[in-house]
CSV table of C-alpha atoms (C1' of nucleotides) in Angstrom, one decimal:
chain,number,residue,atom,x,y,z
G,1,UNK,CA,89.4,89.3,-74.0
G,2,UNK,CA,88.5,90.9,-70.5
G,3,UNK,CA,92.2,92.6,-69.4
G,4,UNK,CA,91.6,94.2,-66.0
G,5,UNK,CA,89.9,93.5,-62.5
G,6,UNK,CA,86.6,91.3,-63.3
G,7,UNK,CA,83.7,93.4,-61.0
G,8,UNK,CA,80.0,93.3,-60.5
G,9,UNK,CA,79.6,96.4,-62.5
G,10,UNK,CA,81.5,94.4,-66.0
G,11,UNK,CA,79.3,91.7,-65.4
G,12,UNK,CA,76.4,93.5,-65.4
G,13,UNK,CA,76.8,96.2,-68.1
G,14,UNK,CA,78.2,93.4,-70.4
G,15,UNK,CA,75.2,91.0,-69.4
G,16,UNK,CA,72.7,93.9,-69.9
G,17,UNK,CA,73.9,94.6,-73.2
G,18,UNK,CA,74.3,90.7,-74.6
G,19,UNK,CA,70.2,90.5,-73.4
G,20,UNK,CA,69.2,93.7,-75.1
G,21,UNK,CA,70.8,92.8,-78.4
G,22,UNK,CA,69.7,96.8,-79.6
G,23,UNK,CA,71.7,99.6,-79.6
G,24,UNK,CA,71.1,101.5,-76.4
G,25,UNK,CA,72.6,104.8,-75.6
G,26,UNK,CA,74.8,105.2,-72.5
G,27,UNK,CA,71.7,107.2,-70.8
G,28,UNK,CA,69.9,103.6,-71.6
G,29,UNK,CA,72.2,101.5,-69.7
G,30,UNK,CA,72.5,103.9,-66.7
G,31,UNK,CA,68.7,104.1,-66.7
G,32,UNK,CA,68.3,100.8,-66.7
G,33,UNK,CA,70.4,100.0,-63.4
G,34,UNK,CA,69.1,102.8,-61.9
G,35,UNK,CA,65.5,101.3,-62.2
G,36,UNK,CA,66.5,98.2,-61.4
G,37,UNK,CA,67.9,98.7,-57.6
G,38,UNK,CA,71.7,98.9,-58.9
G,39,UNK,CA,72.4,102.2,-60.1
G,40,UNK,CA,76.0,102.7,-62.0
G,41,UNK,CA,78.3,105.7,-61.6
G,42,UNK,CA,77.9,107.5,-65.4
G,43,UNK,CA,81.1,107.5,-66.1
G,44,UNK,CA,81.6,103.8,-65.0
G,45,UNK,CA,79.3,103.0,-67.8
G,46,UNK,CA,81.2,105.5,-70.7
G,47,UNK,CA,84.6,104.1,-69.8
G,48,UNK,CA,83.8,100.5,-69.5
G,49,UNK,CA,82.0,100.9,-72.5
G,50,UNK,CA,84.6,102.1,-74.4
G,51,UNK,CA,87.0,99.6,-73.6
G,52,UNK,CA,84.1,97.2,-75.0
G,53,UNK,CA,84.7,99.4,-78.0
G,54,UNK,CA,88.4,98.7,-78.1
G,55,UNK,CA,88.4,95.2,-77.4
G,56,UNK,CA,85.4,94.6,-80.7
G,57,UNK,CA,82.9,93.5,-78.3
G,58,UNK,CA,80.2,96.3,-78.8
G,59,UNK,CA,79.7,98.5,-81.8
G,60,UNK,CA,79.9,102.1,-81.6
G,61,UNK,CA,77.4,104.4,-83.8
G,62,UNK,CA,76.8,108.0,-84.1
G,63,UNK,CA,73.9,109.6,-85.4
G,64,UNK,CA,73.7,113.7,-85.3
G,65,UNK,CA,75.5,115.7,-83.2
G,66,UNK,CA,74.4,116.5,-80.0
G,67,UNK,CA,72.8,113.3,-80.0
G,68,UNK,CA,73.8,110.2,-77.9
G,69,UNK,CA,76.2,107.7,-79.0
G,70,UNK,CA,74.7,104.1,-79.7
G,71,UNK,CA,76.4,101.0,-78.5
G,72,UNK,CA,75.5,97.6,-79.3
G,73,UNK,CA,76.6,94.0,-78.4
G,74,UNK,CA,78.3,92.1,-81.5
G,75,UNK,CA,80.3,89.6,-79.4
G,76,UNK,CA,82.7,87.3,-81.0
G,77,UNK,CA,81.0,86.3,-84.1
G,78,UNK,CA,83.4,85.7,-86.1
G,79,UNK,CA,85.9,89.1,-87.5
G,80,UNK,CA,87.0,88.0,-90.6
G,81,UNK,CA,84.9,89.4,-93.8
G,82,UNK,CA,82.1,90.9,-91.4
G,83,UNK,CA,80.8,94.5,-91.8
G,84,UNK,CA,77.9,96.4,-90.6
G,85,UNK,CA,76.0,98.5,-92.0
G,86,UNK,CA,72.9,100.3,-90.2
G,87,UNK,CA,69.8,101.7,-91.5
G,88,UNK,CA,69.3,105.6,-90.7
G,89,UNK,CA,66.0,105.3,-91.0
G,90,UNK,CA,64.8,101.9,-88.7
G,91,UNK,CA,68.3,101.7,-86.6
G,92,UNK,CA,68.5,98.6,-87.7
G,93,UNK,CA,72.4,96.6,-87.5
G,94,UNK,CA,72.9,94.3,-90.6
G,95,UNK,CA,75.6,92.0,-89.9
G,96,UNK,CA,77.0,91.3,-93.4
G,97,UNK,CA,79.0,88.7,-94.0
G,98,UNK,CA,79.8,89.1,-98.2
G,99,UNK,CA,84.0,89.8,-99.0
G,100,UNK,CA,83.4,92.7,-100.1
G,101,UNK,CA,85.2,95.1,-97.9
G,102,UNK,CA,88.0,93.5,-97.9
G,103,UNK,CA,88.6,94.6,-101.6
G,104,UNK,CA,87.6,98.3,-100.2
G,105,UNK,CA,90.2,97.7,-97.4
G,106,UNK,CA,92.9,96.8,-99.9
G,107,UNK,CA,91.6,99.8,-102.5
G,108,UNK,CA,92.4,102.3,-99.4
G,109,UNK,CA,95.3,100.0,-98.3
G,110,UNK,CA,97.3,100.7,-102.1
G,111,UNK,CA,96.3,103.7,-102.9
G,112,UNK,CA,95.5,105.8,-99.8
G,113,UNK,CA,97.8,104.4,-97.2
G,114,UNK,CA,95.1,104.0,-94.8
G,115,UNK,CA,94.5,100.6,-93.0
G,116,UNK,CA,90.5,100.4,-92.5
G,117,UNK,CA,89.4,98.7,-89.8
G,118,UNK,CA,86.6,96.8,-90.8
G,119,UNK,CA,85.4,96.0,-87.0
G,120,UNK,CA,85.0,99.7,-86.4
G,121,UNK,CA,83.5,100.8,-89.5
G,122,UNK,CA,80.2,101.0,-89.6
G,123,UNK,CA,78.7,101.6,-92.9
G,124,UNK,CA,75.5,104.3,-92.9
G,125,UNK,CA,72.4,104.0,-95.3
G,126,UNK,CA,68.6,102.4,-96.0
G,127,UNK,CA,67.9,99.0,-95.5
G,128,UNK,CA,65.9,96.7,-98.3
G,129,UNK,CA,63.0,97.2,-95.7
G,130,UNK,CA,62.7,101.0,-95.6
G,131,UNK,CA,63.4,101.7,-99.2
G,132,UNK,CA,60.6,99.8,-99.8
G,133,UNK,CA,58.6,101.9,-97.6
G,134,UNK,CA,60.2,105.2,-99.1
G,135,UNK,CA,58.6,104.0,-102.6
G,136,UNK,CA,55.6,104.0,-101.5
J,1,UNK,CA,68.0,131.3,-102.9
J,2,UNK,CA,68.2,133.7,-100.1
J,3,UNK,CA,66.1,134.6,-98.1
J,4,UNK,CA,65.5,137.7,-95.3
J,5,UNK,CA,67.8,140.5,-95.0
J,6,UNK,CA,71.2,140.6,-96.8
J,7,UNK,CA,73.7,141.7,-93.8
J,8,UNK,CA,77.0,142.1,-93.9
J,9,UNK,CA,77.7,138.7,-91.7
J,10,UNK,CA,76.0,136.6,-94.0
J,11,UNK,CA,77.8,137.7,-97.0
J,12,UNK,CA,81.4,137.3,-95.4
J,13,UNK,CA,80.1,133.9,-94.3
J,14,UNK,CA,79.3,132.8,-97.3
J,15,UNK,CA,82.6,134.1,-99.4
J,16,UNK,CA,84.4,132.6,-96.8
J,17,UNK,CA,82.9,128.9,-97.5
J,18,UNK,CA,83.2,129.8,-101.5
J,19,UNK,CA,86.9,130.4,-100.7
J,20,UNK,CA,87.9,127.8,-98.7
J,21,UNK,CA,86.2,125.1,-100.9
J,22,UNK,CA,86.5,122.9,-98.0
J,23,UNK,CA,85.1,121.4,-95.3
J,24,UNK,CA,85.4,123.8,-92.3
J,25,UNK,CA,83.9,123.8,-88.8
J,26,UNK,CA,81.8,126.5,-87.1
J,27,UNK,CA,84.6,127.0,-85.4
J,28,UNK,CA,86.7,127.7,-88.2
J,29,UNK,CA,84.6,130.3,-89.5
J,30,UNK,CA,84.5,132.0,-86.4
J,31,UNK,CA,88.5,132.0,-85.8
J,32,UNK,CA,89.2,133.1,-89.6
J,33,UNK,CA,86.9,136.1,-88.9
J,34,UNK,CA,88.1,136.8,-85.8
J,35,UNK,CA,91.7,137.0,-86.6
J,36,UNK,CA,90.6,139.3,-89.4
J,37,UNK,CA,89.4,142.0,-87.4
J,38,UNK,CA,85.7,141.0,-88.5
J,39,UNK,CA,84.7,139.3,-85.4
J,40,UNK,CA,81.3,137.8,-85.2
J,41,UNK,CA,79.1,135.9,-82.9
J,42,UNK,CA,79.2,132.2,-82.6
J,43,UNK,CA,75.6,132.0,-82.5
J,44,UNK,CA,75.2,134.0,-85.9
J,45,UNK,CA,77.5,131.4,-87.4
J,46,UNK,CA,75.6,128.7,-86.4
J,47,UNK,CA,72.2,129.8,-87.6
J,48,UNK,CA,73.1,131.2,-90.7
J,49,UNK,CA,75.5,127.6,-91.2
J,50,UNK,CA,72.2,125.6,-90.4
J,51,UNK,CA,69.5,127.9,-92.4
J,52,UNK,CA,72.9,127.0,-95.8
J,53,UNK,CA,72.2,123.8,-95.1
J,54,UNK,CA,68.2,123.8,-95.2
J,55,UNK,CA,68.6,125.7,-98.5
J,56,UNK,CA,71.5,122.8,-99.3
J,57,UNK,CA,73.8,125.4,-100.3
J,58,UNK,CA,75.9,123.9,-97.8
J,59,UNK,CA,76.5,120.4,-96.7
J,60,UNK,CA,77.0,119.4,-93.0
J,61,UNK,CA,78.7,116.4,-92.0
J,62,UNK,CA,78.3,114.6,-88.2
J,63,UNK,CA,80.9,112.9,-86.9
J,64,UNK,CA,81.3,111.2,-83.7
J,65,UNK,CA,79.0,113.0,-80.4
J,66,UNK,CA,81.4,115.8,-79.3
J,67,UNK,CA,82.9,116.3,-82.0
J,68,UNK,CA,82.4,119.7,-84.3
J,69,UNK,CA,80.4,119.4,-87.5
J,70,UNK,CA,82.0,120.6,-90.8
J,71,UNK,CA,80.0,122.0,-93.3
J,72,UNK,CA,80.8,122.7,-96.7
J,73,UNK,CA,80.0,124.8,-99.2
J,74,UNK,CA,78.4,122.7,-102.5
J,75,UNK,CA,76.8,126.0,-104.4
J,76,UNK,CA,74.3,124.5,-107.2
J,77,UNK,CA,76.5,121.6,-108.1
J,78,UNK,CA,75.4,118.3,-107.3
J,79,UNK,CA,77.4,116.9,-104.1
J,80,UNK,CA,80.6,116.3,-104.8
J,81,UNK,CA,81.3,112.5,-104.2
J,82,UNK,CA,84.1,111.7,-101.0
J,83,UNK,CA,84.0,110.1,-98.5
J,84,UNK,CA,85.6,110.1,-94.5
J,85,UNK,CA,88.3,108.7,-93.0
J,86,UNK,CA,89.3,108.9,-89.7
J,87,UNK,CA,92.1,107.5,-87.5
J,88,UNK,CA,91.4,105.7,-84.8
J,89,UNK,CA,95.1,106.4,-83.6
J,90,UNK,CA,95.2,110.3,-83.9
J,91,UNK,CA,91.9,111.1,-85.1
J,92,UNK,CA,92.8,113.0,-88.0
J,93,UNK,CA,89.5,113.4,-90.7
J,94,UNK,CA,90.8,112.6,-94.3
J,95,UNK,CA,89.0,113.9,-96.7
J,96,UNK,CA,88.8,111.5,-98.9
J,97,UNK,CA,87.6,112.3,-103.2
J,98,UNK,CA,88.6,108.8,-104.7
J,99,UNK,CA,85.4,108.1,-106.5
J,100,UNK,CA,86.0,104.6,-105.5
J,101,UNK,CA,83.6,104.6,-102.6
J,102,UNK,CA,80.6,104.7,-105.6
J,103,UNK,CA,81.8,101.3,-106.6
J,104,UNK,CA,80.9,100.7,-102.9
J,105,UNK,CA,77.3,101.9,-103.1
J,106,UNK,CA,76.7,100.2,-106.1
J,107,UNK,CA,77.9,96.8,-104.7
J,108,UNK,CA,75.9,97.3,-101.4
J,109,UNK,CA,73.0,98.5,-103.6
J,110,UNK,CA,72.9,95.6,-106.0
J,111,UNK,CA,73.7,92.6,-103.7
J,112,UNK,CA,72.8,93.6,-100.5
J,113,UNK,CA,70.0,96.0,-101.1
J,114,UNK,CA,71.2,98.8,-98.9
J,115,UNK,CA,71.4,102.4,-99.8
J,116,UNK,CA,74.9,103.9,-98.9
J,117,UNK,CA,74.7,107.4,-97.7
J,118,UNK,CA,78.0,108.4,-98.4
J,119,UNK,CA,77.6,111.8,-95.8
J,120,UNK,CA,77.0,109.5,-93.1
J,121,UNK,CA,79.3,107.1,-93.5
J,122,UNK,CA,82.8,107.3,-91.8
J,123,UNK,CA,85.5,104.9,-92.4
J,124,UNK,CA,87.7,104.0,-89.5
J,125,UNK,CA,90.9,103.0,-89.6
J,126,UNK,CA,94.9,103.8,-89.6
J,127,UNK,CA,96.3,106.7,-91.1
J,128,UNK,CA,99.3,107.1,-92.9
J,129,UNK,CA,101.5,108.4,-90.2
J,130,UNK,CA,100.2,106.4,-87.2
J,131,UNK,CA,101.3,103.2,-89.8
J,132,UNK,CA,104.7,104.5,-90.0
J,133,UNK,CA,104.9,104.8,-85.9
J,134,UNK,CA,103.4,101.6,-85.7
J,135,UNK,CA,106.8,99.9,-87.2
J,136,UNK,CA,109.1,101.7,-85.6
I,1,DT,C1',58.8,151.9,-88.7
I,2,DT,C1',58.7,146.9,-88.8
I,3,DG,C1',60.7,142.9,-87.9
I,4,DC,C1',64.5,140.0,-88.9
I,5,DG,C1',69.5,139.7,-87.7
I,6,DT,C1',73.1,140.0,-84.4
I,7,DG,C1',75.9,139.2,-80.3
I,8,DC,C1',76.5,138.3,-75.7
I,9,DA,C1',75.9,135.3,-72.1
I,10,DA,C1',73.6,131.6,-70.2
I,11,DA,C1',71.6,127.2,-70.7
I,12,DG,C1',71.4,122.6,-72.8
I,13,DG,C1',73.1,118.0,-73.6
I,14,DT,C1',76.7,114.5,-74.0
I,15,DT,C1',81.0,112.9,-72.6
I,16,DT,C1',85.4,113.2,-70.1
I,17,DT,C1',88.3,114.0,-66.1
I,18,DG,C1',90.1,114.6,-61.2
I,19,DC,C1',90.2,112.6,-57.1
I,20,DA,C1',89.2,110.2,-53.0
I,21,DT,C1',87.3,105.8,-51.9
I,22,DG,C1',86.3,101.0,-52.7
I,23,DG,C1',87.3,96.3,-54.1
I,24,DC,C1',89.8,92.6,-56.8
I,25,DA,C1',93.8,89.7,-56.9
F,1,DT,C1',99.2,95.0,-50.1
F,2,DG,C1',99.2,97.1,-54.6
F,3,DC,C1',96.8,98.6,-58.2
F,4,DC,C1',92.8,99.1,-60.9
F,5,DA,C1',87.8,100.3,-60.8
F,6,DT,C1',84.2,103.1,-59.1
F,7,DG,C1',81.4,107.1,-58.2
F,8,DC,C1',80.6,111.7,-57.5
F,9,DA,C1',81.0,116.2,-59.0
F,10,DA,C1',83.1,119.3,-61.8
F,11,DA,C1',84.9,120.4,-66.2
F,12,DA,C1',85.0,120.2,-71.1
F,13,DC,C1',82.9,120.4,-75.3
F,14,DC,C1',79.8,121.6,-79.0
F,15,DT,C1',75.5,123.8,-79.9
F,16,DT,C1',71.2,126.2,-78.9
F,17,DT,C1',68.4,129.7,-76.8
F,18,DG,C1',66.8,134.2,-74.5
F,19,DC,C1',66.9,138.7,-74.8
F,20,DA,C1',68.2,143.5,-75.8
F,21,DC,C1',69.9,146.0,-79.3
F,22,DG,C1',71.1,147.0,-84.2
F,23,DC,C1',70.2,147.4,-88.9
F,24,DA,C1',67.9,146.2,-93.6
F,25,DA,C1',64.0,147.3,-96.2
DNA sequence: TTGCGTGCAAAGGTTTTGCATGGCA
DNA sequence: TGCCATGCAAAACCTTTGCACGCAA
């Protein structure tokens, strides 16, 4: 899963991100080893973290433009009929396990010749919890 | 619907969203007029874009952090259902009006209790050409 | 005349890139 | 040793802002 040279700075960024188990930004991460006595070259952080993109470790979200990039630890639960979905309104990543998608994933499969790639989709919305709230 | 002073940039603005009946970047709008010999300033573009989409006569759509936003023009009609597709290989942005993505919201709504927000949500994935490479 | 609109350039923020150095295997 | 990774600074990119001038009402 880890191609390349195995260094401190992996470890760490990959270990910071498995404790958090939030999205953080980029900023986040370099803040954090900053504070903490072992600071990280920026772009050290953006490219590692990208490859964690590639390889389906962490989870990529954008809100707005002009606003930081999320990233989030989903490690290797399982990839098969998994989706996220996060709430625009709490941040909150819903790891949801129902079929579902993979209908979707056919639907754009037959009739759009598109291959979705359920790993990197991430589906944008309200949770149960803040519509709730938004009723009220 | 409009408010302030009618000027000559805001109208061609406008037509030239009418017209395209498409999703265009800032961008756009300002390369279209400038190879027109109607140049005009970046910054008017933007703030008349953004105060179209306050009044929702315009709908903007984020995409990933450093990427442009595209903004549409939606007039009094209720927002058009589509949906986004982009390509993880080339990056091309599909626009996508299959009204199958609803079927999609009303599954995540009834079973899962999450609001879709179809202007958020992007759908990664392989296009059509980058498929083709792929077996070659 | 009043005050919003415009346009230029500069600033703002996030992310990427170039390049010399450092460190893994 | 060879090659990838790192880190710094600079660049690239989209977007916003400051400010003087222009123009609608």
């Amino acid at each position: 899963m880890n191609e390349g040279y195995k260094t401190k700075q992996k470890t760490l960024i990959l270990d910071y991100l498995k404790a958090v188990d939030e999205h953080v930004t980029a900023e986040d991460v370099v803040n954090h080893f900053r504070n903490n006595g072992n600071p990280l070259g920026k772009a050290t952080v953006y490219r590692y973290l990208e490859k964690l993109v590639e390889q389906n470790v962490v989870l990529k979200y954008n809100f707005a433009s002009g606003q930081s990039a999320c990233y989030q630890y989903i490690g290797e639960k399982e990839a098969e009929h998994h989706y996220h979905l996060i709430c625009v309104k709490c941040g909150n990543l819903i790891h949801e396990k129902c079929g579902y998608m993979d209908e979707v994933a056919k639907h754009l499969s037959q009739n759009h010749d598109f291959a979705l790639d359920p790993l990197k989709t991430v589906l944008y919305g309200e949770c149960k919890n803040c519509r709730c709230e938004a009723l009220k």
